[in-house]
Coordinates of C-alpha atoms and ligand atoms in Angstrom, one line a residue:
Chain A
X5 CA -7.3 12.6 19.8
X6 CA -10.0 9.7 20.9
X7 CA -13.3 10.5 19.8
X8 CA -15.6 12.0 22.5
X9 CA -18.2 8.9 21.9
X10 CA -14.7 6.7 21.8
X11 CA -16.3 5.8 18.5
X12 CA -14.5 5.6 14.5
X13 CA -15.7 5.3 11.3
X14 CA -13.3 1.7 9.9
X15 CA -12.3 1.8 6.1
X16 CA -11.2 -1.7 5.9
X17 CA -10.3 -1.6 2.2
X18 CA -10.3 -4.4 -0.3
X19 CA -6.8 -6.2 1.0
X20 CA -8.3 -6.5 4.2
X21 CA -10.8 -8.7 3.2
X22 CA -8.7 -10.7 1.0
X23 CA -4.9 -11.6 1.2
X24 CA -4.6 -9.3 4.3
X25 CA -7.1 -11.1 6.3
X26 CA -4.4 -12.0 9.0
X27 CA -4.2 -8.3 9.2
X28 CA -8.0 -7.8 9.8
X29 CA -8.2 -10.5 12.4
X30 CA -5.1 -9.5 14.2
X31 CA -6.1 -5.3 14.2
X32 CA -9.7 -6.1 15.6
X33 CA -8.3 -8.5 18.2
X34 CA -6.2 -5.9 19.4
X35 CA -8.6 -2.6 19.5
X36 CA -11.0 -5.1 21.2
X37 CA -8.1 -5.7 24.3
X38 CA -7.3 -1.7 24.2
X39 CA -11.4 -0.8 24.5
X40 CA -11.5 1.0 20.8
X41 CA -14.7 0.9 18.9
X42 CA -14.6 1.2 15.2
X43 CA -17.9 0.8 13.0
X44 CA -17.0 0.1 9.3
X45 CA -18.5 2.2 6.6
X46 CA -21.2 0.8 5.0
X47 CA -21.2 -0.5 1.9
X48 CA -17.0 1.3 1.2
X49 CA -15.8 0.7 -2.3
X50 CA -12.1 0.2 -3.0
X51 CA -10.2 3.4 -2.5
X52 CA -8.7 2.6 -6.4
X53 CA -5.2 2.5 -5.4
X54 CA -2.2 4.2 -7.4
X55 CA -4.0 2.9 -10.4
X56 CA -7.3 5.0 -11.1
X57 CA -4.9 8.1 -10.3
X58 CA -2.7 7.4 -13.4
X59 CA -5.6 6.5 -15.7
X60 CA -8.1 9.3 -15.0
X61 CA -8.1 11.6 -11.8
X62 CA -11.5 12.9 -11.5
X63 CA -13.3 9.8 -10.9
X64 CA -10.6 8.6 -9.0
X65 CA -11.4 11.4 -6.8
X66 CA -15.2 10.6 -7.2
X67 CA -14.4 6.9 -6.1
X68 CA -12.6 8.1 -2.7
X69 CA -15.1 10.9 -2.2
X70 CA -17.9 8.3 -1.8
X71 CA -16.3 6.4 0.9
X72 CA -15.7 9.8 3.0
X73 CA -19.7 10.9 2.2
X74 CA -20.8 7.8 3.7
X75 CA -18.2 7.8 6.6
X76 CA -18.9 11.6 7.2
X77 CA -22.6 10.5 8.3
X78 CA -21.3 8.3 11.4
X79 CA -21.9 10.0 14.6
X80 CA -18.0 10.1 14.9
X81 CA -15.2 12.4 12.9
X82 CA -12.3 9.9 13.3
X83 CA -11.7 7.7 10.1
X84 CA -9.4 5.0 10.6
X85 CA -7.5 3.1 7.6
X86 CA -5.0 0.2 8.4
X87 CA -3.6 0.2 4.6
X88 CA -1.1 2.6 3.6
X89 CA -2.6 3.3 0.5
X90 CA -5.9 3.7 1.4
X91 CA -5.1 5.8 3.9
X92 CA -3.2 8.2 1.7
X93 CA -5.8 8.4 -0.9
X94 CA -8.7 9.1 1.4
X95 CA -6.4 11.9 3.0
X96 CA -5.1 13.1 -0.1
X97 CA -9.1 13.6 -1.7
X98 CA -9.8 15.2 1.3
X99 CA -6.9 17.5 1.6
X100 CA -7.1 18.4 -2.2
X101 CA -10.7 19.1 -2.3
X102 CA -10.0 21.7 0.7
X103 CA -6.9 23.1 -1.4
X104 CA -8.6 23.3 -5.0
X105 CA -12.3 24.6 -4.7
X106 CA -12.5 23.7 -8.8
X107 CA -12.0 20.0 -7.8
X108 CA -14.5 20.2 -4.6
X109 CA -17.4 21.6 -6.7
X110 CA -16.5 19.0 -9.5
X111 CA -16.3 16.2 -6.9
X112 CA -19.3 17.0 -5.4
X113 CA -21.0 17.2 -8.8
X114 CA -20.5 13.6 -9.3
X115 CA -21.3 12.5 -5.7
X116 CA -24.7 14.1 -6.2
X117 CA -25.6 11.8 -8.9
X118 CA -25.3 8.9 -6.3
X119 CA -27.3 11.5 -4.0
X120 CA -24.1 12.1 -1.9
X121 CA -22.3 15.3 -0.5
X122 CA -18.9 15.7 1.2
X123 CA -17.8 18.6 2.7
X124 CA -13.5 18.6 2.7
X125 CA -12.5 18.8 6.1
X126 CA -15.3 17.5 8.1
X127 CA -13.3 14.1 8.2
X128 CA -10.0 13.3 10.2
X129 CA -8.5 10.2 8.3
X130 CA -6.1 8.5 10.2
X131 CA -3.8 5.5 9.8
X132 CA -4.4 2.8 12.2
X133 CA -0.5 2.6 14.1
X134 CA -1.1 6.4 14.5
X135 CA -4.8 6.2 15.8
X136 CA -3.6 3.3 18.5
X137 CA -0.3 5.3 19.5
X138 CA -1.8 8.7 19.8
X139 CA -4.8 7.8 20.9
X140 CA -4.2 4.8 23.2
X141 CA -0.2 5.9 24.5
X142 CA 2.6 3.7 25.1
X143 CA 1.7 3.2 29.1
X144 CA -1.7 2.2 28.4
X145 CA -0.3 -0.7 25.6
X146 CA 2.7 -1.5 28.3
X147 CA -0.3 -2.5 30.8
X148 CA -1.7 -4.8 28.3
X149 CA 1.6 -7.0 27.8
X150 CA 1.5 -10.3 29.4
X151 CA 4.4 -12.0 27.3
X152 CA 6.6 -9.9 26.2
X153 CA 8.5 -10.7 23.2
X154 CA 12.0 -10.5 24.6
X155 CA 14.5 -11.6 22.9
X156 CA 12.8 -11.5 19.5
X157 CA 15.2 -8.9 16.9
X158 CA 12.5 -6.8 15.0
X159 CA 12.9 -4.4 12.4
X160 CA 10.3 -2.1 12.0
X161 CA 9.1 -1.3 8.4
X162 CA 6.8 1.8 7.6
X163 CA 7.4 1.9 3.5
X164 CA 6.4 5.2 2.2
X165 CA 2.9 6.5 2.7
X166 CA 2.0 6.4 6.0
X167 CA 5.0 8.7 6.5
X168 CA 4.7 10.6 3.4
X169 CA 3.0 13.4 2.5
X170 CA 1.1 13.5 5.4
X171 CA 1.5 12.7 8.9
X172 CA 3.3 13.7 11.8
X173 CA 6.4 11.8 12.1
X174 CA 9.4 11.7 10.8
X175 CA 8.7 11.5 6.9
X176 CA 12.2 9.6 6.4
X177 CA 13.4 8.5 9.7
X178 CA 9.9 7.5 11.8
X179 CA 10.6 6.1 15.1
X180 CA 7.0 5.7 16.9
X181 CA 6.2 2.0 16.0
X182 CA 10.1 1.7 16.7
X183 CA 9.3 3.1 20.5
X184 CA 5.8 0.7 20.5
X185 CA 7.7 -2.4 19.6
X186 CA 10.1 -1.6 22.3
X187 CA 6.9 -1.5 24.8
X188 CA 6.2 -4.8 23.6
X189 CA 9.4 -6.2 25.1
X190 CA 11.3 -6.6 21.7
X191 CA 14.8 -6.0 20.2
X192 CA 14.3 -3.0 17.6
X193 CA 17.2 -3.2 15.5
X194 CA 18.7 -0.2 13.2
X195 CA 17.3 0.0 9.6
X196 CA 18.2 2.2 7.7
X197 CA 15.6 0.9 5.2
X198 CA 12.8 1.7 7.2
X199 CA 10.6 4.2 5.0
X200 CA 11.6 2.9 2.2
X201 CA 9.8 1.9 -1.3
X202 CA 8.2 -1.9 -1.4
X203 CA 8.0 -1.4 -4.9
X204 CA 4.0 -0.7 -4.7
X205 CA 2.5 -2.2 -8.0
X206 CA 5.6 -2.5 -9.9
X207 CA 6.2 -6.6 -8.5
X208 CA 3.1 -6.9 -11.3
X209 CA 4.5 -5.0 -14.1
X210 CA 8.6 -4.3 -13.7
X211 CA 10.2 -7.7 -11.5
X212 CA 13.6 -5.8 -12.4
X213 CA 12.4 -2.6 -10.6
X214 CA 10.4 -4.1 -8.1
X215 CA 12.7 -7.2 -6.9
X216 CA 15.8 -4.6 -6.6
X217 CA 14.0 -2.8 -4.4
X218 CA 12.6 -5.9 -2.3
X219 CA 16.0 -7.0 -2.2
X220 CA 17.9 -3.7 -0.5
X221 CA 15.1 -4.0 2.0
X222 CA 15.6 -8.0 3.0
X223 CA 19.4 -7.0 2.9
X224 CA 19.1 -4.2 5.1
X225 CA 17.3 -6.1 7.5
X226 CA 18.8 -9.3 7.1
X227 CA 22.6 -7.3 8.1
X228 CA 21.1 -6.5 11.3
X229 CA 20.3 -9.9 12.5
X230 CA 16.7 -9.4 12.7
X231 CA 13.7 -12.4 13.2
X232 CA 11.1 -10.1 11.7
X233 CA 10.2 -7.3 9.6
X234 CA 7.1 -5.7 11.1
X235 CA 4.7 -3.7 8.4
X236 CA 1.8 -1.7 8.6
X237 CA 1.0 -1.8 5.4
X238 CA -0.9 -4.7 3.2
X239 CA 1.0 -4.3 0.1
X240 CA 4.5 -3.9 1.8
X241 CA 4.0 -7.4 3.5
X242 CA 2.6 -8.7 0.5
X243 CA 5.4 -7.6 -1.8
X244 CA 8.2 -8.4 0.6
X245 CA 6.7 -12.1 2.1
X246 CA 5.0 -13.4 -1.3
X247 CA 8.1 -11.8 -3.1
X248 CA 10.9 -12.8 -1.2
X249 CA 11.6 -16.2 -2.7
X250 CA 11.6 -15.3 -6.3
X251 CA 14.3 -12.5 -4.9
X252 CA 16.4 -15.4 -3.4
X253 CA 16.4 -17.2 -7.4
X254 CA 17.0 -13.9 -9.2
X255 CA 19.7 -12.6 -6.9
X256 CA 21.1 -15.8 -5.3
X257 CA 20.5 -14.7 -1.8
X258 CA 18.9 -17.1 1.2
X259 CA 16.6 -14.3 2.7
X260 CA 13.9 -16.2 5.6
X261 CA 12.5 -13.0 6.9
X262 CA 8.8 -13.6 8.1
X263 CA 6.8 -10.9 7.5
X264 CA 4.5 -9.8 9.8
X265 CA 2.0 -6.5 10.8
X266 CA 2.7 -4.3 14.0
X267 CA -0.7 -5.8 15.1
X268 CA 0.1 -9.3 15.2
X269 CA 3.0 -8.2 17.8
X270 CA 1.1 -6.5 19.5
X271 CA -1.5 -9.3 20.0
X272 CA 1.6 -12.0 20.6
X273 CA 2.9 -9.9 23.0
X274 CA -1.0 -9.5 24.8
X275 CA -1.2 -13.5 25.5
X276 CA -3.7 -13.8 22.3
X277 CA -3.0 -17.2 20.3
X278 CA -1.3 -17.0 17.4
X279 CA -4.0 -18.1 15.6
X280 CA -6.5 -15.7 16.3
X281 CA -4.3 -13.4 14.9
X282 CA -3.9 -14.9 11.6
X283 CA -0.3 -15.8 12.4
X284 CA 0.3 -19.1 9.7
X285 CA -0.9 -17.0 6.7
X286 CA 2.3 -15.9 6.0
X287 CA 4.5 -17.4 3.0
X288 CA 8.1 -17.0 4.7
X289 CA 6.8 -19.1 7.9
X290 CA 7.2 -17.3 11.3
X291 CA 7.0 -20.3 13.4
X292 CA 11.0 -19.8 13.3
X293 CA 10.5 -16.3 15.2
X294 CA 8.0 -17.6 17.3
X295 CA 9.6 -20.2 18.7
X296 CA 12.4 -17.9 19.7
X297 CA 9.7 -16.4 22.6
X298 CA 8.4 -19.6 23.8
X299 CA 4.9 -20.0 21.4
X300 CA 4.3 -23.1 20.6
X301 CA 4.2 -24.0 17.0
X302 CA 0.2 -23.5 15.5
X303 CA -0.3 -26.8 14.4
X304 CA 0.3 -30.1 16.8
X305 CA 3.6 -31.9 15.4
X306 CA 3.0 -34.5 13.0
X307 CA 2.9 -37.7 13.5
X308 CA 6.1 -40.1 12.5
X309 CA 6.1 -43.6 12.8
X310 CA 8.7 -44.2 15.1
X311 CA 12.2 -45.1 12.9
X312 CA 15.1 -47.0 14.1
X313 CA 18.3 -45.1 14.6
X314 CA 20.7 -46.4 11.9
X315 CA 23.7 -46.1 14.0
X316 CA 22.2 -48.0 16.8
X317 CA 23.1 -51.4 17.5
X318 CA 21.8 -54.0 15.8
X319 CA 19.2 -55.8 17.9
X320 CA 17.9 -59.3 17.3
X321 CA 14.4 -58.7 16.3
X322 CA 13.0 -62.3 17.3
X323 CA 14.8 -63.8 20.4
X324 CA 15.9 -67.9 19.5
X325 CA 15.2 -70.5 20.9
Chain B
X21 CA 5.3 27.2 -27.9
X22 CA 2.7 24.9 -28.6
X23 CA -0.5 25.6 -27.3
X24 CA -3.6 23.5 -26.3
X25 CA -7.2 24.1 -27.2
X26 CA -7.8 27.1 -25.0
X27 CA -5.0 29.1 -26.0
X28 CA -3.0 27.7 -23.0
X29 CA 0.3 26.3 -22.8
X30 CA 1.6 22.9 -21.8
X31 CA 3.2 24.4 -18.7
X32 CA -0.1 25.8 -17.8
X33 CA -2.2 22.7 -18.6
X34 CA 0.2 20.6 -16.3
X35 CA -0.2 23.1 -13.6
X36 CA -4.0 23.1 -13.8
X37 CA -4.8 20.0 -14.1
X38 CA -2.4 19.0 -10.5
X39 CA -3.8 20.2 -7.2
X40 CA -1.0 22.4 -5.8
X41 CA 0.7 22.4 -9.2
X42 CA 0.9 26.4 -9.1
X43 CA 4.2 26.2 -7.2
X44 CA 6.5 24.3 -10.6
X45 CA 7.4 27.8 -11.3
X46 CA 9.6 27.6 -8.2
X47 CA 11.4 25.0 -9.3
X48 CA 15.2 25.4 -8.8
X49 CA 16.4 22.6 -10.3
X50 CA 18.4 21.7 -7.6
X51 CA 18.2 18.0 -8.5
X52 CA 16.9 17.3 -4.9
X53 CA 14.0 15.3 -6.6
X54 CA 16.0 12.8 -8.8
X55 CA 18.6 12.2 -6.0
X56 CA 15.9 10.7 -4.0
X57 CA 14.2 9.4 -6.3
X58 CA 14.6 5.3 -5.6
X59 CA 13.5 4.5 -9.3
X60 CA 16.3 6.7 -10.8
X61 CA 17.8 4.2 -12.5
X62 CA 15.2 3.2 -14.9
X63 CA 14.0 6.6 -15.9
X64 CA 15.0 8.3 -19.1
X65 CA 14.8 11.6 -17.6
X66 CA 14.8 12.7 -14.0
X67 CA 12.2 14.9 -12.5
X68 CA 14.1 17.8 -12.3
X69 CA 15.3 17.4 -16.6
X70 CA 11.6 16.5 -17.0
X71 CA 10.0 19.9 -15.2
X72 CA 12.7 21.6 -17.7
X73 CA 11.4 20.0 -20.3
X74 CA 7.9 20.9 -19.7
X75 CA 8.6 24.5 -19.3
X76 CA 10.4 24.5 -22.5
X77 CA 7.2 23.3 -23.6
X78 CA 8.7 19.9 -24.8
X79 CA 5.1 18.2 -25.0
X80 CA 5.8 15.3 -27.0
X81 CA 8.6 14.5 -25.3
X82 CA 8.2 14.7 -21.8
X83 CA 4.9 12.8 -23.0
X84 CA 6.6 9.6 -24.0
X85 CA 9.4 9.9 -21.5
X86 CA 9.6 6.5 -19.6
X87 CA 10.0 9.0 -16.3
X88 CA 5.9 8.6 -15.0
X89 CA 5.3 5.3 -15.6
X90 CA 8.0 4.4 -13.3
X91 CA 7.3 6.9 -10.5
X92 CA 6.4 4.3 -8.2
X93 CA 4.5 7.2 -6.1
X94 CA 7.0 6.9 -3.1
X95 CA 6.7 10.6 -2.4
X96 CA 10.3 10.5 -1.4
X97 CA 10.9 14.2 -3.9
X98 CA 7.8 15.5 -2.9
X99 CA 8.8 15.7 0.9
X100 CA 12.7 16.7 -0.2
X101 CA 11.8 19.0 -2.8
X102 CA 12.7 22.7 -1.0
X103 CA 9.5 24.2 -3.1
X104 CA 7.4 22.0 -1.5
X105 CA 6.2 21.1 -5.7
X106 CA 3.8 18.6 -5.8
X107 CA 5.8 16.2 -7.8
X108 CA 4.4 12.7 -7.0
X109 CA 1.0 14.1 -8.2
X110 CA 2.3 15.9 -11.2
X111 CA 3.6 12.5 -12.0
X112 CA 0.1 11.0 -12.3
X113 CA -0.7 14.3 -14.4
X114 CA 1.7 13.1 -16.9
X115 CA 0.8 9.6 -16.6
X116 CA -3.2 11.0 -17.8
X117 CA -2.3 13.2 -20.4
X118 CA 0.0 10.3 -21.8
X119 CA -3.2 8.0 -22.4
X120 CA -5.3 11.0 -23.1
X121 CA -2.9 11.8 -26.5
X122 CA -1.8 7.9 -26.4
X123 CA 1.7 9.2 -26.1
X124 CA 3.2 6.2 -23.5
X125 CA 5.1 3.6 -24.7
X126 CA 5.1 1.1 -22.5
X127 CA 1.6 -0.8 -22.2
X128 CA 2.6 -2.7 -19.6
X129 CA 1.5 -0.2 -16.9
X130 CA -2.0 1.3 -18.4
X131 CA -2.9 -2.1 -19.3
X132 CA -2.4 -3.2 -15.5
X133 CA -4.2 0.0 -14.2
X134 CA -6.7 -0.7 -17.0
X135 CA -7.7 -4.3 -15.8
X136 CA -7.4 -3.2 -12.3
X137 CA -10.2 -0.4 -13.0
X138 CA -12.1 -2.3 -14.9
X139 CA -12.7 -4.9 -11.9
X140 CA -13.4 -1.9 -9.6
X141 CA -16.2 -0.2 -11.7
X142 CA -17.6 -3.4 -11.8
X143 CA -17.7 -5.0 -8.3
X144 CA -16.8 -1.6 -6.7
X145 CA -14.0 -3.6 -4.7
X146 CA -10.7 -5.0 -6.5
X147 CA -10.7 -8.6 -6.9
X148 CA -6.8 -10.1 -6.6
X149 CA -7.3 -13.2 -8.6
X150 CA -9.4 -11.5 -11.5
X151 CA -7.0 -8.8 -11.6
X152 CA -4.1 -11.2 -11.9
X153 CA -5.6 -13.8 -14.5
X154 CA -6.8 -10.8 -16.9
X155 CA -3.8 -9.0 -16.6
X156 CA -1.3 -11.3 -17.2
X157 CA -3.6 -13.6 -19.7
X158 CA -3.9 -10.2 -21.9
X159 CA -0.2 -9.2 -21.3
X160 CA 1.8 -11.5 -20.5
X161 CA 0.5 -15.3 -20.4
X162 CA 3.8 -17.2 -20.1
X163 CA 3.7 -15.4 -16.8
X164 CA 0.9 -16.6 -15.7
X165 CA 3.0 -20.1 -14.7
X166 CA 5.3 -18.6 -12.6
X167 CA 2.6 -16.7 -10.6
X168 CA 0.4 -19.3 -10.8
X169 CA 2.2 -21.3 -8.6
X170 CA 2.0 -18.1 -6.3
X171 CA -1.3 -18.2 -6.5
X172 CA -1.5 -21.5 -5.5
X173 CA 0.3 -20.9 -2.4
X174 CA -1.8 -17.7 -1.7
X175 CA -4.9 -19.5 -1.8
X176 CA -3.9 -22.5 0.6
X177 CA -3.5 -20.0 3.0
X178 CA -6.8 -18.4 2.7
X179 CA -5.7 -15.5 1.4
X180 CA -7.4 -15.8 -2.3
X181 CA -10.7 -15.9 -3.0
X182 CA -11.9 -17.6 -5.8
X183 CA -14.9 -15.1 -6.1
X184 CA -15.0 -11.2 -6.5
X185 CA -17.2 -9.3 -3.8
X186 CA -19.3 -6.6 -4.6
X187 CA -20.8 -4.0 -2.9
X188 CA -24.5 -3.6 -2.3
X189 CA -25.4 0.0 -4.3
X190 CA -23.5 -0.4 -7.6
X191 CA -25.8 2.0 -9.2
X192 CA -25.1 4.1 -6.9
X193 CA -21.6 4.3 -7.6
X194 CA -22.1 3.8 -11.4
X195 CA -23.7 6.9 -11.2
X196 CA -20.9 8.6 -9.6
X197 CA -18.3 7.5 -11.7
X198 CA -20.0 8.2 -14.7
X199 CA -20.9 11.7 -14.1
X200 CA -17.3 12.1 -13.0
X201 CA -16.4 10.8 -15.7
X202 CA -18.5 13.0 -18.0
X203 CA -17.1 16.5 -16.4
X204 CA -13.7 15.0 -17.1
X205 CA -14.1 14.3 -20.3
X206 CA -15.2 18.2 -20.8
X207 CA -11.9 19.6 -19.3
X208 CA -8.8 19.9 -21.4
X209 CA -5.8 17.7 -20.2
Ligands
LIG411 S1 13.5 19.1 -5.8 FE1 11.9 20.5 -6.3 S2 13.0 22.5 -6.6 FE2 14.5 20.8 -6.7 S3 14.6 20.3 -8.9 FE3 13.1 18.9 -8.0 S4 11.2 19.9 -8.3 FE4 12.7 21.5 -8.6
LIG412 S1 7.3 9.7 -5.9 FE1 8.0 9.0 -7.9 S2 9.4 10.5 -8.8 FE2 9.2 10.9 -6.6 S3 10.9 9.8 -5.6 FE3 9.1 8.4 -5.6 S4 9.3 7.2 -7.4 FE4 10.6 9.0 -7.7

């Protein structure tokens, strides 16, 4: 539900900032168009990811805790998350320091040597595709389109952990950002692939387990004709656009999927410019896609010096006398 | 069975130590869990064989198991699983109690979420190309070609920075983590 102040707390997270910045640019862009107002937490820290949970699980939860503390003291109870993971992990402390009052008191006996508190439940976290269909509605997005991408084949990817545990969709067969890029004016082709594993961390430490993965993906997606894989998730276009061409050496496939987030469509699809959306930061290059709904490619054509045709006619170059 | 310091089994120390773990003792083993389970194929036992195992009290086993470390945390069982067990999170149970007795055998994995740690208790945000050249200089440094060319690409497009950020109160959240880290270190895993 929209905040009363139509205010929410913003947990960026670290990709955001870094190789996700497209994401960042495009997500703000958007929510700026659709009248949202997010404040970012001040001074976050990185959420830790799948790794601090493996190594040891009471700091980990320490490390989330002190994002909500400081998020629970905005004048708003909505926390918004764009990355998968983060999300998850700021839902999961949360939802496990409500479930295990062993691990609230211990949590809470960290934060307070940082001066902190968090009580479990105060927060509502929330992943940014849910925040903007729930809270914003398919009607209010369709008044926003002013080109809308027809034509363009899409498949929409959610990978696991927006869907999983938590949330209120379908945890294997979502359909929502399915129904949103349909209100942009796209194709939505079946995939079967949709929720999905990227492979998470595993493109770092197992190629064979991640790239297998990758590859049933780009298959699936690829069978279907599609333009575009839409994510909502940092690490799944990450793994699946940075990824995709060692795939194509290991398995001998000629995947050219472009990769982009659900928030880049939606700005395309708005009238914004491609390049305020971070559209060009992509490694699979969707000028390809683009091009397919009339946007002019980013950067003006390059110039060539002008080349005679070599089967044209041979032309005296200096007229005799 | 063998029992930890407090008299308690490993079945009970697995349980303790995983929020909702209470609900292992429903397990059916229907095989729901591995059927779903998208990294199947590289694990030496399946969830269902390894929840078996740990209520035969197979500690040493189920210790060194491959199964954890390639748990890609997908949560595909955990939604499936008719009990409604928490087995993603019992996964990274095992995965701690594996580096707490230094039972794992593949380094490749702790070593990762070991560099990856390290950068965040430093900067208190993760830092891609730190992680990457530690990482893969410590583990694996032929690799560092092949994704160095990756990197390369990554950074023409903007999206590497050449310098870790860090957040404003570090002592704050040294603080934090180390008195976590104290009342962790008290508990038996
Ligand atoms: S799905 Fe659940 S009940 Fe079935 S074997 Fe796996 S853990 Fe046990
Ligand atoms: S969460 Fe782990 S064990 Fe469960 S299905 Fe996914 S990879 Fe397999």
């Amino acid at each position: 539900m929209t905040p009363p102040n139509g205010q929410y707390a913003y947990y960026p997270g670290c990709s955001l900032k870094a190789s996700a910045g497209a994401y960042e640019r495009s997500a703000m862009a958007v929510i700026e168009r659709l009248g949202l107002h997010f404040v970012e937490v001040d001074d976050w820290n990185c959420c830790g990811a799948t790794e601090y949970f493996s190594l040891n699980k009471l700091p980990a939860y320490s490390l989330v805790a002190r994002n909500l503390a400081i998020a629970a003291a905005q004048p708003t109870h909505e926390l918004v998350a764009p990355c998968s993971a983060c999300y998850l992990n700021l839902r999961k402390t949360d939802d496990h320091m409500r479930l295990e009052p062993k691990l609230k008191e211990q949590v809470n006996r960290a934060l307070a040597a940082g001066g902190l508190h968090y009580e479990p439940g105060t927060l509502h976290v929330r992943h940014l595709l849910d925040v903007i269909i729930d809270d914003v509605g398919y009607e209010a997005i369709a008044a926003r389109v002013t080109r809308p991408l027809a034509g363009l084949r899409v498949a929409p990817y959610y990978g696991c952990l927006i869907v999983r545990p938590f949330g209120d969709n379908d945890p294997e067969y979502p359909t929502h950002m399915d129904q949103l890029l349909e209100v942009l004016g796209a194709t939505v082709v079946d995939f079967p692939m949709k929720s999905h594993c990227c492979g998470g961390h595993m493109t770092q430490i197992s190629e064979e387990t991640a790239f297998e993965l990758l590859r049933q993906i780009l298959d699936n997606a690829a069978a279907y004709q599609t333009d575009v894989i839409v994510t909502v998730c940092p690490m799944c276009q990450l793994n699946l656009d940075a990824y995709q061409g060692n795939v194509n050496r290991r398995f001998g496939t000629a995947f050219n999927l472009p990769i982009l987030y659900f928030t880049q469509m939606m700005g395309l699809a708005f009238g914004l410019q491609p390049e305020a959306l971070g559209i060009g930061s992509e490694i699979v290059p969707a000028q390809a896609a683009l091009n397919k709904i009339g946007q002019v490619p980013a950067e003006a054509p390059r110039h060539t010096p002008k080349r005679r045709d070599k089967d044209a006619l041979p032309m005296p170059s200096r007229q005799r006398r | 069975m063998p029992e930890g310091p407090n008299g308690r089994t490993f079945y009970q120390r697995v349980v303790n130590a995983t929020p909702g773990g209470k609900s292992l003792a429903q397990c059916l083993q229907c095989g729901s869990c591995g059927g779903s389970c998208p990294s199947g194929p590289d694990m030496e036992h399946t969830p269902r064989q390894l929840f078996a195992m740990i209520m035969a009290g197979m500690e040493d086993e189920v210790l060194s198991s491959n199964t954890p470390w390639h748990c890609v945390s997908c949560y595909y069982c955990t939604v499936r699983c008719p009990q409604q067990i928490p087995i993603t999170d019992l996964m990274y149970t095992l995965k701690q109690m594996a580096i707490a007795r230094g039972k794992y055998r593949e380094s490749g994995h702790v070593d990762f979420s070991s560099s990856f740690i390290g950068m965040v208790e430093r900067f208190g945000r993760s830092f891609e190309l730190g992680l990457a050249t530690r990482y893969h200089l410590t583990h694996n440094p032929l690799k560092m070609v092949s994704k160095g060319s990756l990197g390369l690409q990554m950074m023409l497009k903007g999206r590497l920075s050449p310098l870790p950020e860090s957040i404003r109160n570090m002592p704050q959240l040294t603080a934090i983590l180390t008195e976590a880290k104290r009342i962790a270190a008290q508990q038996e895993v």
